[in-house]
Tab-separated table of C-alpha atoms in Angstrom:
chain	number	residue	atom	x	y	z
A	1	MET	CA	145.005	63.932	-139.334
A	2	ASN	CA	144.487	62.473	-142.784
A	3	ASP	CA	147.415	60.887	-144.662
A	4	SER	CA	146.360	61.383	-148.271
A	5	TYR	CA	149.250	59.407	-149.752
A	6	LEU	CA	148.587	56.374	-147.537
A	7	ASN	CA	144.920	56.425	-148.481
A	8	PHE	CA	145.657	56.845	-152.194
A	9	VAL	CA	148.188	54.006	-152.582
A	10	ASN	CA	145.818	51.670	-150.753
A	11	SER	CA	142.946	52.424	-153.131
A	12	PRO	CA	142.490	50.072	-156.148
A	13	PHE	CA	143.724	52.660	-158.672
A	14	GLY	CA	146.453	54.024	-156.408
A	15	ALA	CA	147.792	50.545	-155.676
A	16	ARG	CA	148.095	49.782	-159.399
A	17	LEU	CA	149.820	53.108	-160.039
A	18	ALA	CA	152.214	52.601	-157.135
A	19	ARG	CA	153.184	49.178	-158.494
A	20	SER	CA	153.748	50.456	-162.025
A	21	LEU	CA	155.848	53.417	-160.885
A	22	GLY	CA	157.672	51.582	-158.116
A	23	LEU	CA	156.322	53.913	-155.433
A	24	PRO	CA	156.437	52.870	-151.765
A	25	LYS	CA	153.142	51.461	-150.527
A	26	PRO	CA	152.761	51.743	-146.753
A	27	GLU	CA	150.411	49.169	-145.262
A	28	VAL	CA	147.218	50.188	-143.487
A	29	LEU	CA	148.135	49.024	-140.004
A	30	ARG	CA	145.902	46.638	-138.094
A	31	ARG	CA	145.161	48.286	-134.764
A	32	TYR	CA	143.260	46.925	-131.791
A	33	ARG	CA	139.473	47.026	-132.002
A	34	ALA	CA	137.208	45.777	-129.262
A	35	ASP	CA	134.846	44.196	-131.806
A	36	ARG	CA	137.579	42.007	-133.366
A	37	PRO	CA	139.634	39.142	-131.922
A	38	GLU	CA	142.865	40.372	-130.403
A	39	PHE	CA	144.708	37.160	-131.266
A	40	ASP	CA	144.090	34.745	-134.125
A	41	GLY	CA	145.967	32.832	-136.796
A	42	ILE	CA	148.968	30.533	-136.564
A	43	VAL	CA	152.182	31.201	-134.633
A	44	ALA	CA	155.447	29.574	-135.756
A	45	ILE	CA	157.894	28.624	-133.010
A	46	GLY	CA	161.661	28.432	-133.482
A	47	ALA	CA	164.519	28.013	-131.041
A	48	GLY	CA	168.255	27.979	-130.683
A	49	ARG	CA	170.421	25.660	-128.638
A	50	GLU	CA	168.903	24.465	-125.324
A	51	PRO	CA	166.054	27.018	-125.149
A	52	HIS	CA	164.989	28.063	-121.647
A	53	LEU	CA	161.671	29.790	-122.335
A	54	LEU	CA	159.588	27.287	-124.300
A	55	ASP	CA	157.538	26.279	-121.277
A	56	ALA	CA	156.582	29.915	-120.636
A	57	LEU	CA	155.760	30.261	-124.342
A	58	ALA	CA	153.458	27.249	-124.114
A	59	THR	CA	151.574	28.958	-121.284
A	60	LEU	CA	151.273	32.104	-123.415
A	61	VAL	CA	150.093	30.263	-126.538
A	62	GLY	CA	147.488	28.440	-124.487
A	63	GLY	CA	146.362	31.682	-122.856
A	64	ILE	CA	145.792	33.593	-126.093
A	65	GLY	CA	144.228	30.606	-127.831
A	66	VAL	CA	146.188	30.438	-131.074
A	67	THR	CA	147.443	27.442	-133.054
A	68	SER	CA	151.194	26.868	-133.205
A	69	VAL	CA	153.536	25.131	-135.626
A	70	ALA	CA	157.078	24.086	-134.773
A	71	HIS	CA	160.026	24.786	-137.045
A	72	ALA	CA	162.731	22.132	-137.215
A	73	SER	CA	164.873	24.308	-134.924
A	74	ALA	CA	162.317	23.871	-132.114
A	75	GLY	CA	162.156	20.092	-131.926
A	76	LEU	CA	161.118	20.187	-128.266
A	77	TRP	CA	158.014	22.270	-128.963
A	78	VAL	CA	155.628	19.550	-130.212
A	79	PRO	CA	155.884	17.216	-127.193
A	80	LEU	CA	155.824	20.226	-124.867
A	81	ALA	CA	152.738	21.672	-126.579
A	82	ASN	CA	151.038	18.296	-126.430
A	83	ARG	CA	151.625	18.153	-122.678
A	84	HIS	CA	149.966	21.565	-122.390
A	85	GLY	CA	147.024	20.385	-124.498
A	86	LEU	CA	147.736	22.863	-127.297
A	87	MET	CA	146.821	22.651	-130.964
A	88	THR	CA	150.146	22.326	-132.750
A	89	GLY	CA	151.868	20.897	-135.796
A	90	ARG	CA	155.153	21.110	-137.677
A	91	PHE	CA	156.157	23.889	-140.046
A	92	GLU	CA	157.262	22.782	-143.491
A	93	ALA	CA	159.136	25.033	-145.894
A	94	ALA	CA	156.438	24.292	-148.488
A	95	ASP	CA	154.022	26.177	-146.219
A	96	SER	CA	155.507	29.424	-147.527
A	97	GLY	CA	153.345	29.068	-150.618
A	98	SER	CA	150.216	28.371	-148.651
A	99	SER	CA	147.308	30.779	-148.675
A	100	SER	CA	147.152	30.384	-144.883
A	101	LYS	CA	149.655	32.979	-143.698
A	102	LEU	CA	151.339	32.956	-140.320
A	103	ALA	CA	150.282	35.589	-137.797
A	104	ALA	CA	153.501	35.640	-135.771
A	105	LEU	CA	157.014	34.265	-135.493
A	106	LEU	CA	158.424	33.514	-132.026
A	107	PHE	CA	162.061	32.537	-131.574
A	108	ASP	CA	163.603	31.453	-128.259
A	109	ALA	CA	167.286	32.388	-128.390
A	110	SER	CA	167.763	32.259	-124.623
A	111	GLY	CA	170.068	29.220	-124.719
A	112	ILE	CA	172.542	30.599	-127.258
A	113	GLU	CA	175.914	30.926	-125.525
A	114	ASP	CA	178.368	31.482	-128.370
A	115	SER	CA	178.396	33.274	-131.718
A	116	SER	CA	178.860	29.912	-133.432
A	117	GLN	CA	175.372	28.968	-132.179
A	118	LEU	CA	173.533	31.830	-133.920
A	119	GLU	CA	172.875	29.866	-137.133
A	120	PRO	CA	169.361	28.679	-136.109
A	121	LEU	CA	168.255	32.331	-136.273
A	122	HIS	CA	169.068	32.332	-139.972
A	123	ALA	CA	167.465	28.944	-140.579
A	124	PHE	CA	164.201	29.811	-138.840
A	125	PHE	CA	163.620	33.235	-140.346
A	126	HIS	CA	164.935	32.205	-143.771
A	127	ASP	CA	162.258	29.508	-143.859
A	128	THR	CA	159.358	31.366	-142.248
A	129	LEU	CA	159.536	35.085	-143.009
A	130	ARG	CA	157.884	34.835	-146.425
A	131	SER	CA	155.002	32.978	-144.774
A	132	LEU	CA	154.305	35.830	-142.359
A	133	GLY	CA	151.167	37.743	-143.272
A	134	LYS	CA	150.568	41.494	-143.418
A	135	CYS	CA	150.821	43.233	-140.040
A	136	GLY	CA	152.390	40.083	-138.627
A	137	ARG	CA	154.475	40.017	-135.474
A	138	ILE	CA	158.060	38.904	-134.827
A	139	VAL	CA	159.333	38.466	-131.270
A	140	VAL	CA	162.823	37.218	-130.429
A	141	LEU	CA	163.487	36.143	-126.843
A	142	GLY	CA	166.887	36.163	-125.175
A	143	ARG	CA	168.749	36.729	-121.920
A	144	PRO	CA	169.944	40.224	-120.911
A	145	PRO	CA	173.634	40.430	-121.814
A	146	GLN	CA	174.394	41.907	-118.384
A	147	THR	CA	173.215	38.669	-116.742
A	148	CYS	CA	175.402	36.411	-118.897
A	149	VAL	CA	178.057	34.339	-117.179
A	150	ASN	CA	180.885	34.840	-119.673
A	151	PRO	CA	181.952	37.192	-122.505
A	152	ARG	CA	181.019	34.777	-125.294
A	153	GLN	CA	177.449	34.421	-124.064
A	154	TRP	CA	177.188	38.208	-123.578
A	155	THR	CA	178.451	38.698	-127.147
A	156	ALA	CA	175.973	36.245	-128.663
A	157	GLN	CA	173.000	37.651	-126.756
A	158	ARG	CA	173.918	41.251	-127.619
A	159	ALA	CA	174.063	40.236	-131.292
A	160	LEU	CA	170.306	39.621	-131.151
A	161	GLU	CA	169.684	43.373	-131.106
A	162	GLY	CA	171.228	44.003	-134.510
A	163	PHE	CA	169.445	40.980	-135.913
A	164	THR	CA	166.000	41.981	-134.648
A	165	ARG	CA	166.249	45.634	-135.635
A	166	SER	CA	167.329	44.596	-139.136
A	167	LEU	CA	164.375	42.212	-139.427
A	168	GLY	CA	162.039	45.090	-138.648
A	169	LYS	CA	163.468	47.069	-141.544
A	170	GLU	CA	163.398	44.136	-143.970
A	171	ALA	CA	159.932	42.742	-143.288
A	172	ARG	CA	157.795	45.791	-144.225
A	173	ARG	CA	154.043	45.130	-144.941
A	174	GLY	CA	153.157	46.504	-141.501
A	175	ILE	CA	155.165	43.763	-139.759
A	176	THR	CA	156.814	44.579	-136.424
A	177	ALA	CA	159.928	42.962	-134.933
A	178	ASN	CA	160.917	43.320	-131.272
A	179	LEU	CA	163.396	41.731	-128.876
A	180	VAL	CA	162.493	40.753	-125.310
A	181	TYR	CA	165.325	39.959	-122.919
A	182	VAL	CA	164.061	37.849	-120.011
A	183	GLU	CA	166.205	37.778	-116.899
A	184	PRO	CA	166.610	34.341	-115.276
A	185	GLY	CA	163.809	34.008	-112.737
A	186	ALA	CA	161.527	36.455	-114.600
A	187	GLU	CA	159.797	33.849	-116.776
A	188	SER	CA	156.471	34.217	-114.937
A	189	GLY	CA	156.459	37.937	-115.764
A	190	MET	CA	156.715	37.541	-119.552
A	191	GLU	CA	153.094	37.213	-120.545
A	192	ALA	CA	151.849	40.806	-120.439
A	193	THR	CA	154.788	41.989	-122.547
A	194	LEU	CA	154.453	39.186	-125.095
A	195	ARG	CA	150.706	39.743	-125.371
A	196	PHE	CA	151.380	43.404	-126.158
A	197	PHE	CA	154.010	42.707	-128.805
A	198	LEU	CA	151.908	39.967	-130.439
A	199	SER	CA	148.692	41.996	-130.529
A	200	PRO	CA	147.409	44.830	-132.741
A	201	ARG	CA	147.999	47.153	-129.765
A	202	SER	CA	151.678	47.377	-130.763
A	203	ALA	CA	150.990	48.344	-134.382
A	204	TYR	CA	153.496	51.235	-134.419
A	205	VAL	CA	156.113	49.793	-132.051
A	206	SER	CA	158.970	48.037	-133.832
A	207	GLY	CA	162.707	47.608	-133.488
A	208	GLN	CA	162.489	47.859	-129.696
A	209	VAL	CA	164.432	46.023	-127.002
A	210	VAL	CA	162.685	45.388	-123.681
A	211	HIS	CA	164.209	43.879	-120.536
A	212	ILE	CA	162.049	41.933	-118.082
A	213	ALA	CA	163.672	41.738	-114.664
A	214	ALA	CA	163.065	39.197	-111.939
A	215	GLN	CA	161.092	40.594	-109.008
A	216	VAL	CA	162.497	40.573	-105.494
A	217	GLY	CA	160.146	38.624	-103.244
A	218	ASP	CA	160.473	40.276	-99.879
A	219	GLU	CA	161.688	43.852	-100.257
A	220	THR	CA	158.362	45.304	-99.099
A	221	GLY	CA	157.255	42.368	-97.024
A	222	GLY	CA	155.022	40.994	-99.779
A	223	GLU	CA	155.219	37.635	-101.495
A	224	MET	CA	155.398	37.012	-105.180
A	225	ASP	CA	152.091	36.642	-106.950
A	226	GLY	CA	152.592	33.697	-109.299
A	227	GLU	CA	149.992	34.936	-111.777
A	228	THR	CA	151.228	38.506	-112.217
A	229	GLY	CA	154.880	38.402	-111.267
A	230	GLY	CA	154.181	41.257	-108.813
A	231	LYS	CA	153.724	41.475	-105.066
A	232	THR	CA	150.556	40.600	-103.247
A	233	GLY	CA	149.252	43.340	-101.021
A	234	SER	CA	149.739	45.968	-103.743
A	235	LYS	CA	146.586	46.954	-105.545
A	236	ALA	CA	148.505	47.642	-108.751
A	237	SER	CA	149.924	44.128	-108.893
A	238	SER	CA	147.084	42.025	-107.575
A	239	THR	CA	145.284	39.342	-109.568
A	240	PHE	CA	143.742	40.819	-112.698
A	241	ASP	CA	141.423	40.045	-115.573
A	242	TRP	CA	143.184	40.135	-118.968
A	243	ALA	CA	140.125	41.840	-120.466
A	244	GLN	CA	140.109	44.598	-117.807
A	245	PRO	CA	143.565	44.528	-116.231
A	246	LEU	CA	143.297	48.012	-114.693
A	247	ALA	CA	139.927	47.452	-113.013
A	248	GLY	CA	139.882	49.007	-109.554
A	249	LEU	CA	142.989	51.149	-110.215
A	250	ARG	CA	143.195	54.933	-110.281
A	251	ALA	CA	145.238	56.639	-113.000
A	252	VAL	CA	146.354	60.265	-113.256
A	253	VAL	CA	146.993	61.660	-116.752
A	254	THR	CA	148.351	65.179	-117.226
A	255	GLY	CA	147.494	67.103	-120.391
A	256	ALA	CA	144.375	64.949	-120.677
A	257	ALA	CA	141.953	67.378	-122.305
A	258	ARG	CA	142.603	66.346	-125.896
A	259	GLY	CA	145.067	64.831	-128.363
A	260	ILE	CA	147.466	62.184	-127.117
A	261	GLY	CA	146.472	62.838	-123.497
A	262	GLY	CA	142.812	62.314	-124.283
A	263	SER	CA	143.644	59.072	-126.078
A	264	ILE	CA	145.738	57.852	-123.125
A	265	ALA	CA	142.850	58.574	-120.770
A	266	SER	CA	140.416	56.755	-123.060
A	267	VAL	CA	142.532	53.591	-123.353
A	268	LEU	CA	143.238	53.418	-119.620
A	269	ALA	CA	139.526	53.843	-118.906
A	270	ALA	CA	138.662	51.116	-121.436
A	271	GLU	CA	140.976	48.770	-119.512
A	272	GLY	CA	139.089	49.484	-116.312
A	273	ALA	CA	140.938	52.360	-114.631
A	274	HIS	CA	139.265	55.348	-113.045
A	275	VAL	CA	141.030	58.251	-114.776
A	276	ILE	CA	141.808	61.567	-113.123
A	277	GLY	CA	142.598	63.990	-115.918
A	278	ILE	CA	144.668	67.118	-115.260
A	279	ASP	CA	144.983	70.080	-117.594
A	280	ILE	CA	145.356	73.855	-117.458
A	281	PRO	CA	142.359	75.965	-116.349
A	282	SER	CA	141.925	77.441	-119.844
A	283	ALA	CA	141.263	73.906	-121.155
A	284	ARG	CA	138.679	73.176	-118.454
A	285	ASP	CA	135.718	72.808	-120.839
A	286	ALA	CA	137.551	70.303	-123.070
A	287	LEU	CA	138.874	68.459	-120.008
A	288	ASP	CA	135.392	68.222	-118.479
A	289	ALA	CA	133.970	66.877	-121.749
A	290	THR	CA	136.704	64.228	-122.072
A	291	MET	CA	136.395	63.067	-118.468
A	292	ARG	CA	132.597	63.045	-118.622
A	293	GLN	CA	132.724	60.574	-121.524
A	294	LEU	CA	135.017	58.316	-119.489
A	295	ASP	CA	133.242	58.684	-116.122
A	296	GLY	CA	136.520	60.176	-114.929
A	297	THR	CA	137.486	63.076	-112.701
A	298	ALA	CA	138.665	66.448	-114.016
A	299	LEU	CA	141.247	68.564	-112.150
A	300	ALA	CA	142.135	71.975	-113.599
A	301	PHE	CA	145.686	72.846	-112.511
A	302	ASP	CA	148.640	74.560	-114.132
A	303	ILE	CA	151.267	71.892	-113.389
A	304	ALA	CA	154.077	74.460	-113.727
A	305	ALA	CA	152.708	76.634	-110.926
A	306	PRO	CA	154.723	76.440	-107.675
A	307	GLU	CA	151.637	75.439	-105.689
A	308	ALA	CA	150.479	72.752	-108.153
A	309	PRO	CA	152.227	69.695	-106.622
A	310	ALA	CA	150.698	70.349	-103.194
A	311	GLN	CA	147.284	71.006	-104.748
A	312	ILE	CA	147.399	67.806	-106.798
A	313	ALA	CA	148.577	65.788	-103.818
A	314	ALA	CA	145.760	67.170	-101.678
A	315	ALA	CA	143.162	66.376	-104.354
A	316	LEU	CA	144.393	62.774	-104.624
A	317	ASP	CA	145.315	62.119	-101.006
A	318	GLU	CA	142.132	60.500	-99.728
A	319	GLN	CA	142.005	57.610	-102.196
A	320	GLY	CA	145.552	57.589	-103.550
A	321	VAL	CA	146.570	56.581	-107.079
A	322	ASP	CA	148.177	53.591	-108.777
A	323	ILE	CA	149.290	55.041	-112.128
A	324	VAL	CA	150.774	58.443	-112.994
A	325	VAL	CA	151.196	59.391	-116.655
A	326	HIS	CA	153.190	62.576	-117.305
A	327	ASN	CA	151.907	63.527	-120.741
A	328	ALA	CA	151.590	67.326	-120.538
A	329	GLY	CA	154.123	69.170	-122.660
A	330	ILE	CA	154.658	72.190	-124.889
A	331	THR	CA	156.972	73.282	-127.694
A	332	LYS	CA	158.445	76.730	-128.308
A	333	ASP	CA	160.772	76.146	-131.229
A	334	LYS	CA	163.614	78.477	-132.184
A	335	THR	CA	167.277	78.012	-132.848
A	336	ILE	CA	169.282	78.614	-129.681
A	337	ALA	CA	170.587	81.976	-130.950
A	338	LYS	CA	167.024	83.263	-131.363
A	339	MET	CA	165.426	81.557	-128.354
A	340	THR	CA	164.377	83.772	-125.480
A	341	GLU	CA	165.074	82.846	-121.877
A	342	ALA	CA	161.309	82.647	-121.277
A	343	ALA	CA	160.852	80.160	-124.144
A	344	TRP	CA	163.685	78.031	-122.788
A	345	GLN	CA	162.486	78.054	-119.204
A	346	SER	CA	158.800	77.416	-119.848
A	347	VAL	CA	159.505	74.282	-121.907
A	348	ILE	CA	161.936	72.895	-119.319
A	349	ASP	CA	159.556	73.722	-116.486
A	350	ILE	CA	156.413	72.148	-117.971
A	351	ASN	CA	157.985	69.189	-119.775
A	352	LEU	CA	160.472	68.133	-117.099
A	353	SER	CA	160.701	70.003	-113.804
A	354	ALA	CA	156.948	69.783	-113.141
A	355	GLN	CA	157.175	65.982	-113.408
A	356	GLU	CA	159.899	65.930	-110.764
A	357	ARG	CA	157.971	68.164	-108.370
A	358	ILE	CA	154.701	66.258	-108.770
A	359	ASP	CA	156.341	62.868	-108.262
A	360	ASP	CA	158.193	64.160	-105.212
A	361	ALA	CA	154.877	65.190	-103.657
A	362	LEU	CA	153.058	61.957	-104.522
A	363	LEU	CA	155.901	59.705	-103.388
A	364	ALA	CA	156.677	61.568	-100.180
A	365	GLY	CA	153.035	61.439	-99.105
A	366	GLY	CA	152.557	57.799	-100.057
A	367	ILE	CA	149.799	58.925	-102.429
A	368	LEU	CA	151.255	56.854	-105.264
A	369	ARG	CA	150.785	53.413	-103.786
A	370	ASP	CA	153.449	50.733	-103.547
A	371	GLY	CA	153.388	48.610	-106.703
A	372	GLY	CA	152.376	51.664	-108.732
A	373	ARG	CA	153.434	52.875	-112.159
A	374	ILE	CA	155.038	56.135	-113.314
A	375	ILE	CA	155.130	56.665	-117.080
A	376	GLY	CA	156.620	59.692	-118.782
A	377	VAL	CA	156.259	60.873	-122.348
A	378	SER	CA	159.655	61.582	-123.897
A	379	SER	CA	160.294	61.986	-127.644
A	380	ILE	CA	162.551	60.930	-130.482
A	381	SER	CA	163.891	64.482	-130.161
A	382	GLY	CA	165.155	63.559	-126.705
A	383	ILE	CA	167.145	60.704	-128.257
A	384	ALA	CA	168.417	62.200	-131.516
A	385	GLY	CA	167.976	65.958	-131.005
A	386	ASN	CA	166.239	68.199	-133.523
A	387	LEU	CA	166.943	71.448	-135.317
A	388	GLY	CA	165.344	74.385	-133.511
A	389	GLN	CA	164.356	72.303	-130.492
A	390	THR	CA	167.220	72.572	-128.028
A	391	ASN	CA	164.762	73.363	-125.222
A	392	TYR	CA	162.332	70.578	-126.135
A	393	ALA	CA	165.057	67.990	-126.767
A	394	THR	CA	166.727	68.888	-123.477
A	395	SER	CA	163.465	68.411	-121.585
A	396	LYS	CA	162.681	65.098	-123.278
A	397	ALA	CA	166.202	63.763	-122.756
A	398	GLY	CA	165.747	64.751	-119.129
A	399	VAL	CA	162.637	62.561	-118.966
A	400	ILE	CA	164.820	59.645	-120.066
A	401	GLY	CA	167.325	60.545	-117.361
A	402	ARG	CA	164.578	60.548	-114.731
A	403	VAL	CA	163.456	57.076	-115.743
A	404	GLN	CA	166.934	55.615	-115.708
A	405	SER	CA	167.978	57.257	-112.446
A	406	MET	CA	164.795	56.693	-110.437
A	407	ALA	CA	164.114	53.067	-111.344
A	408	PRO	CA	166.605	51.578	-108.845
A	409	HIS	CA	165.328	53.839	-106.054
A	410	LEU	CA	161.676	52.910	-106.611
A	411	ARG	CA	162.326	49.179	-106.844
A	412	ALA	CA	162.059	48.624	-103.080
A	413	ARG	CA	158.464	49.863	-103.198
A	414	GLY	CA	157.595	47.775	-106.249
A	415	ILE	CA	157.009	50.963	-108.274
A	416	THR	CA	158.082	50.922	-111.910
A	417	ILE	CA	159.054	53.976	-113.937
A	418	ASN	CA	159.303	53.976	-117.741
A	419	ALA	CA	158.821	56.334	-120.657
A	420	VAL	CA	157.520	56.221	-124.194
A	421	ALA	CA	159.323	58.181	-126.916
A	422	PRO	CA	156.898	58.985	-129.751
A	423	GLY	CA	158.143	59.700	-133.244
A	424	PHE	CA	155.900	61.355	-135.842
A	425	ILE	CA	152.347	61.102	-134.465
A	426	GLU	CA	149.360	62.487	-136.388
A	427	THR	CA	148.093	65.299	-134.133
A	428	GLN	CA	146.914	68.886	-134.430
A	429	MET	CA	150.490	69.958	-133.696
A	430	THR	CA	152.049	67.938	-136.535
A	431	ALA	CA	149.275	69.101	-138.879
A	432	LYS	CA	150.795	72.610	-138.643
A	433	ILE	CA	154.221	71.445	-139.834
A	434	PRO	CA	155.090	72.540	-143.416
A	435	LEU	CA	154.062	69.906	-145.981
A	436	ALA	CA	157.549	68.807	-147.099
A	437	ILE	CA	158.795	68.369	-143.520
A	438	ARG	CA	155.562	66.630	-142.532
A	439	GLU	CA	155.849	64.134	-145.387
A	440	ALA	CA	159.493	63.431	-144.505
A	441	GLY	CA	158.482	62.803	-140.898
A	442	ARG	CA	155.800	60.367	-142.001
A	443	ARG	CA	157.944	58.336	-144.385
A	444	MET	CA	161.254	58.118	-142.505
A	445	ASN	CA	160.419	54.952	-140.608
A	446	SER	CA	159.971	51.282	-141.373
A	447	MET	CA	156.187	51.686	-141.583
A	448	SER	CA	156.445	54.665	-144.009
A	449	GLN	CA	153.656	56.498	-142.180
A	450	GLY	CA	152.867	58.505	-139.083
A	451	GLY	CA	151.523	56.944	-135.923
A	452	GLN	CA	148.219	57.654	-134.215
A	453	PRO	CA	147.672	58.958	-130.650
A	454	VAL	CA	146.202	55.566	-129.779
A	455	ASP	CA	149.576	53.946	-130.539
A	456	VAL	CA	151.150	55.968	-127.749
A	457	ALA	CA	148.178	55.263	-125.487
A	458	GLN	CA	148.284	51.487	-125.985
A	459	THR	CA	152.004	51.396	-125.209
A	460	ILE	CA	151.412	53.330	-122.013
A	461	ALA	CA	148.591	50.946	-121.067
A	462	TRP	CA	151.013	48.012	-121.420
A	463	LEU	CA	153.561	49.735	-119.160
A	464	ALA	CA	150.753	50.441	-116.663
A	465	HIS	CA	149.616	46.804	-116.721
A	466	PRO	CA	149.862	44.799	-113.468
A	467	GLY	CA	151.748	42.119	-115.398
A	468	SER	CA	154.490	44.593	-116.394
A	469	ALA	CA	156.060	44.658	-112.921
A	470	GLY	CA	159.381	43.446	-114.344
A	471	VAL	CA	159.634	46.296	-116.863
A	472	SER	CA	161.252	49.379	-115.325
A	473	GLY	CA	163.849	51.984	-116.197
A	474	GLN	CA	163.167	51.617	-119.916
A	475	ILE	CA	162.414	53.857	-122.872
A	476	VAL	CA	160.132	52.420	-125.551
A	477	ARG	CA	159.984	54.266	-128.864
A	478	VAL	CA	156.580	54.531	-130.525
A	479	CYS	CA	157.870	55.555	-133.913
A	480	GLY	CA	157.342	52.777	-136.452
A	481	GLN	CA	161.093	52.113	-136.120
A	482	SER	CA	162.203	55.599	-137.058
A	483	LEU	CA	165.307	55.954	-139.191
A	484	ILE	CA	166.319	58.862	-136.926
A	485	GLY	CA	168.141	58.104	-133.685
A	486	ALA	CA	169.033	54.713	-132.281
């Protein structure tokens, strides 16, 4: 869907008018394109007291092939980078006036153990933020508060959330800011998550907090794979190619005929997966066309039908699957006083209960392989609620409950379960919203614009990645850091 205001204020005349009238000017976001480098530019490195993650950052910087500069707070970075054979230098405050803008800011706060040690956060970002270019990336690294050894360390690490979310709202210009908590022992599983947050793939994901957990080495009899952080013997966590990380994997996407589901299928296929798209029989023609373009497989099932889980399981049984994306969903909006029982039940059944029944069938039959991925599509409405959407918000909050409750139970099989929670995404559905409400939805986030279906799809592809084995039980909002909700 076309955002006329965004296009106008980014035209030569519109930009001048916006400046003269003081109008907001949302940035045209830089999204991933296969014909452009995924990573380029200069990354500035900062650190707090006794950082624990610089060595893992050096591996990342070397892997993505960017140049780094060390802020004064990260005095250990230069000798470490030199040992890794990396191109590096030192950041000087005078660089803020340079025409060569920074592409990203990385700060290792993992060693901060007391609130009195938070000052380097201020020093680093005070000196570097104005040097960060349009659509730049900010990533702060810390330790999960729950793993901290004493209350003061817990307090200091929890403080990073308020800091990072505030940065996302201050930076503007299409810049994202996210916090990654890395559990001790999970350092080898950082790279896939950091690549996502540093790349154009995360263009509409900001203000998020992600936990990377250490993987248990022998729960399913497998050994840790040092490259992926997953278990050997599981197809979904075997050695992979960063350019095609899902090669050889099979992914199921419900509601795949068009819209966000079609975009999810397309991105997963581009990363190497064989996609099995599921949609209702009445959408069979659109589903066939989408799957034909992707060399995928089309399955026409009504997922809410009582027989659907057994039918889907039977269709997938012979080869099994590695990734299940529950995207299918409907809305039937009315205030609760005017909502019929049928409108309530159909939304709950399709958006939530069908996911439970399908997963039960795939897990019980071993059709979803060990080391696999389950990814649900929730919504900002499931976090904050929404007028006239008690049924929809209930179903989407239930998706969050599924993720949080099932993650510990699936851990023994190396299966992760997560959800994305989209905000305002430009689709055919949002195009039907009245103009004033649609414009409010677009502007009420740090990016001052709506997201695209591909933003949801790229986030799901990261959660499906073999290198994301340490990310489970989490809800990631794809909302441009919405001002609604948490």
